[in-house]
C-alpha positions as a printed NumPy array, in Angstrom:
array([[  17.74 ,  -85.105,  -99.617],
       [  20.189,  -82.524, -100.036],
       [  23.029,  -84.207,  -97.815],
       [  22.979,  -86.985, -100.373],
       [  23.242,  -85.023, -103.427],
       [  25.819,  -82.453, -102.642],
       [  29.092,  -84.069, -102.562],
       [  30.889,  -80.657, -102.124],
       [  29.821,  -80.776,  -98.69 ],
       [  31.806,  -84.173,  -98.009],
       [  34.967,  -83.022,  -96.363],
       [  37.73 ,  -80.704,  -97.785],
       [  40.073,  -82.244, -100.102],
       [  43.053,  -80.331,  -99.86 ],
       [  46.42 ,  -80.77 ,  -98.125],
       [  47.717,  -84.427,  -97.13 ],
       [  49.546,  -87.268,  -99.146],
       [  48.195,  -88.043, -102.532],
       [  49.66 ,  -91.443, -102.321],
       [  47.153,  -94.384, -101.993],
       [  48.091,  -97.048,  -99.439],
       [  45.62 ,  -99.697, -100.6  ],
       [  46.914, -103.049, -101.983],
       [  46.529, -103.661, -105.636],
       [  44.409, -106.816, -104.742],
       [  42.576, -104.918, -102.184],
       [  41.499, -102.122, -104.976],
       [  40.898, -105.287, -107.283],
       [  38.293, -106.85 , -104.825],
       [  36.652, -103.324, -104.751],
       [  36.351, -102.652, -108.224],
       [  34.428, -106.268, -108.565],
       [  31.942, -105.511, -105.593],
       [  31.442, -101.586, -106.449],
       [  30.675,  -99.282, -109.33 ],
       [  33.752,  -97.755, -109.176],
       [  37.112,  -97.979, -111.407],
       [  40.761,  -98.206, -110.03 ],
       [  41.183,  -94.541, -110.15 ],
       [  37.772,  -93.64 , -108.822],
       [  38.583,  -95.95 , -105.8  ],
       [  42.06 ,  -94.315, -105.185],
       [  40.626,  -91.052, -105.456],
       [  37.801,  -91.78 , -102.918],
       [  40.192,  -93.506, -100.526],
       [  42.211,  -90.214, -100.38 ],
       [  39.016,  -88.369,  -99.77 ],
       [  37.98 ,  -91.057,  -97.035],
       [  41.327,  -90.396,  -95.439],
       [  40.892,  -86.76 ,  -95.133],
       [  37.426,  -87.515,  -93.228],
       [  38.55 ,  -90.139,  -91.196],
       [  41.638,  -88.162,  -89.813],
       [  39.668,  -85.125,  -89.114],
       [  39.058,  -85.611,  -85.596],
       [  41.084,  -88.874,  -84.826],
       [  43.49 ,  -90.542,  -87.45 ],
       [  42.258,  -94.173,  -87.085],
       [  41.405,  -94.939,  -90.714],
       [  37.45 ,  -95.073,  -89.422],
       [  34.807,  -92.369,  -89.812],
       [  33.323,  -91.616,  -86.69 ],
       [  29.715,  -90.133,  -86.168],
       [  30.974,  -86.645,  -85.497],
       [  33.252,  -86.85 ,  -88.388],
       [  30.267,  -88.28 ,  -90.549],
       [  28.317,  -85.382,  -89.506],
       [  30.849,  -82.827,  -90.128],
       [  31.732,  -84.142,  -93.564],
       [  28.405,  -84.301,  -94.706],
       [  27.102,  -80.802,  -93.05 ],
       [  24.465,  -82.399,  -91.577],
       [  22.414,  -81.114,  -88.34 ],
       [  19.408,  -83.07 ,  -87.657],
       [  20.571,  -85.809,  -85.068],
       [  17.782,  -88.318,  -86.033],
       [  18.899,  -88.082,  -89.622],
       [  22.696,  -88.478,  -89.025],
       [  21.907,  -91.373,  -86.807],
       [  19.873,  -92.962,  -89.671],
       [  22.31 ,  -92.388,  -92.339],
       [  25.487,  -93.182,  -89.944],
       [  23.881,  -96.599,  -89.302],
       [  23.2  ,  -97.547,  -92.89 ],
       [  26.945,  -96.599,  -93.714],
       [  28.207,  -98.672,  -90.483],
       [  26.889, -102.021,  -91.905],
       [  28.621, -103.877,  -89.023],
       [  27.298, -101.537,  -86.287],
       [  30.673, -101.038,  -84.495],
       [  30.594,  -97.312,  -84.438],
       [  32.946,  -96.656,  -86.951],
       [  32.922,  -96.425,  -91.005],
       [  35.604,  -98.355,  -92.69 ],
       [  36.776,  -97.663,  -96.035],
       [  34.932, -100.62 ,  -97.654],
       [  31.634,  -99.85 ,  -95.877],
       [  32.084,  -96.166,  -96.972],
       [  32.662,  -97.134, -100.673],
       [  29.898,  -99.591, -100.767],
       [  27.451,  -96.985,  -99.894],
       [  28.7  ,  -94.412, -102.357],
       [  28.576,  -97.085, -104.853],
       [  24.804,  -97.659, -103.925],
       [  24.315,  -93.917, -104.247],
       [  26.264,  -93.053, -107.292],
       [  24.998,  -92.497, -110.657],
       [  25.878,  -95.892, -111.703],
       [  23.762,  -97.477, -109.159],
       [  20.707,  -99.355, -110.221],
       [  17.318,  -97.881, -109.339],
       [  16.917, -101.083, -106.958],
       [  20.066, -100.241, -105.218],
       [  18.676,  -96.783, -104.37 ],
       [  15.408,  -98.111, -103.367],
       [  16.706, -100.318, -100.749],
       [  18.886,  -97.857,  -99.564],
       [  16.113,  -95.369,  -98.861],
       [  14.048,  -98.09 ,  -97.449],
       [  16.573,  -98.629,  -94.856],
       [  16.431,  -94.955,  -93.935],
       [  12.983,  -95.323,  -92.917],
       [  13.061,  -98.787,  -91.558],
       [  14.587,  -97.534,  -88.445],
       [  14.644, -100.523,  -86.217],
       [  15.45 , -103.011,  -89.01 ],
       [  12.549, -105.076,  -88.927],
       [  12.089, -104.923,  -92.855],
       [   8.704, -102.946,  -92.312],
       [   8.276,  -99.34 ,  -92.076],
       [   5.745,  -98.558,  -89.317],
       [   3.698,  -95.457,  -88.928],
       [   5.819,  -94.002,  -86.372],
       [   8.932,  -94.601,  -88.368],
       [   7.677,  -92.766,  -91.556],
       [   6.408,  -89.968,  -89.173],
       [   9.695,  -89.529,  -87.501],
       [  12.055,  -89.91 ,  -90.444],
       [   9.654,  -87.194,  -92.3  ],
       [  10.007,  -84.609,  -89.717],
       [  13.906,  -85.159,  -89.428],
       [  14.188,  -84.947,  -93.188],
       [  11.968,  -81.471,  -92.997],
       [  13.924,  -80.333,  -90.372],
       [  17.357,  -81.031,  -92.156],
       [  16.128,  -79.518,  -95.21 ],
       [  14.625,  -76.313,  -93.4  ],
       [  11.353,  -77.265,  -94.23 ],
       [   8.361,  -75.926,  -91.875],
       [   5.953,  -78.689,  -91.476],
       [   3.821,  -78.832,  -88.19 ],
       [   2.441,  -81.913,  -86.733],
       [  -0.908,  -81.802,  -88.51 ],
       [   0.765,  -81.312,  -91.743],
       [   3.083,  -84.241,  -90.881],
       [   0.101,  -86.641,  -89.841],
       [  -1.492,  -85.477,  -93.108],
       [   1.407,  -86.391,  -95.361],
       [   1.795,  -89.886,  -93.451],
       [  -2.05 ,  -90.637,  -93.69 ],
       [  -2.111,  -89.809,  -97.19 ],
       [   0.98 ,  -91.915,  -97.899],
       [  -0.45 ,  -94.97 ,  -96.146],
       [  -3.907,  -94.39 ,  -97.972],
       [  -2.172,  -95.252, -101.193],
       [  -1.161,  -98.55 , -100.068],
       [  -3.869, -101.342, -100.263],
       [  -3.959, -103.663,  -97.018],
       [  -1.263, -101.902,  -95.249],
       [  -1.876, -103.129,  -91.738],
       [  -0.212,  -99.663,  -90.367],
       [   3.209, -100.762,  -91.808],
       [   4.768, -100.592,  -95.263],
       [   6.743, -103.735,  -96.714],
       [   9.393, -103.538,  -99.264],
       [   7.248, -104.91 , -101.897],
       [   4.515, -102.18 , -100.755],
       [   7.225,  -99.356, -100.894],
       [   8.37 , -100.483, -104.283],
       [   4.932,  -99.937, -105.738],
       [   4.664,  -96.638, -103.848],
       [   7.93 ,  -95.503, -105.506],
       [   6.687,  -96.703, -108.905],
       [   4.085,  -93.897, -108.759],
       [   6.371,  -91.261, -107.224],
       [   9.789,  -91.914, -109.018],
       [  10.886,  -88.342, -107.88 ],
       [  11.427,  -89.726, -104.165],
       [  14.377,  -91.578, -105.625],
       [  15.842,  -88.735, -107.605],
       [  17.203,  -87.219, -104.438],
       [  19.14 ,  -90.147, -103.768],
       [  21.794,  -90.021, -106.087],
       [  25.299,  -88.926, -105.219],
       [  27.329,  -87.405, -108.158],
       [  30.814,  -88.534, -106.917],
       [  32.318,  -86.976, -110.164],
       [  33.053,  -83.729, -108.47 ],
       [  34.874,  -85.276, -105.914],
       [  36.807,  -87.813, -107.912],
       [  37.742,  -84.692, -110.291],
       [  39.276,  -82.89 , -107.469],
       [  41.587,  -85.559, -106.106],
       [  42.682,  -86.427, -109.9  ],
       [  43.706,  -82.676, -110.766],
       [  47.474,  -83.986, -110.117],
       [  47.252,  -86.544, -112.237],
       [  47.192,  -90.471, -111.686],
       [  47.089,  -91.208, -107.872],
       [  50.483,  -93.158, -107.154],
       [  50.172,  -96.589, -104.871],
       [  52.416,  -97.2  , -101.89 ],
       [  52.621, -100.645, -103.357],
       [  54.541, -100.423, -106.245],
       [  55.866, -104.023, -106.314],
       [  54.862, -106.559, -108.72 ],
       [  52.893, -106.666, -111.821],
       [  49.432, -105.29 , -112.181],
       [  46.85 , -108.172, -111.997],
       [  44.223, -108.955, -114.655]])
């Protein structure tokens, strides 16, 4: 999807303080649970702050800020992407939620991580299977988001041919069946890579990002 592969659309990185307010122990914990280094996490924190303060400065990215930062237009597509980032479903994306999702979409992420992320996009009701309706709705939304003209007949044809590739599907696709399907169509996952290097490079132009918490020695 265009939205996932173009980090340049994720907000504007100019202006504001370059001091990272994360604690050293918080950064250490995030390094352990993501694919990012200390400097990458500090750079992404600055970027998160720009997005989360664009409408309301509350250290949370709401749906409006999320849609604006990613440059998305289709409401169904925005709702799905936002719901996946907002892991606890409280209506706001925290920095940890933001970082964990970006980690799973980064070039360092394993194919299984991207596969699970893309499965969640289609599994709109979270019941661990993709129904005919869910596949139809998300393909329609994705086509609209990427300015592809796909009428209902063409859409139905794509859905039917997709299900035709899956033996014993019973009108839904399990994660295992989806995994097999993507093994035959690896290009489906190639769009789910977010190269965060451009975001990080922009934030690091001024050199190392200082921490507000400078007390004590570095851990480990």
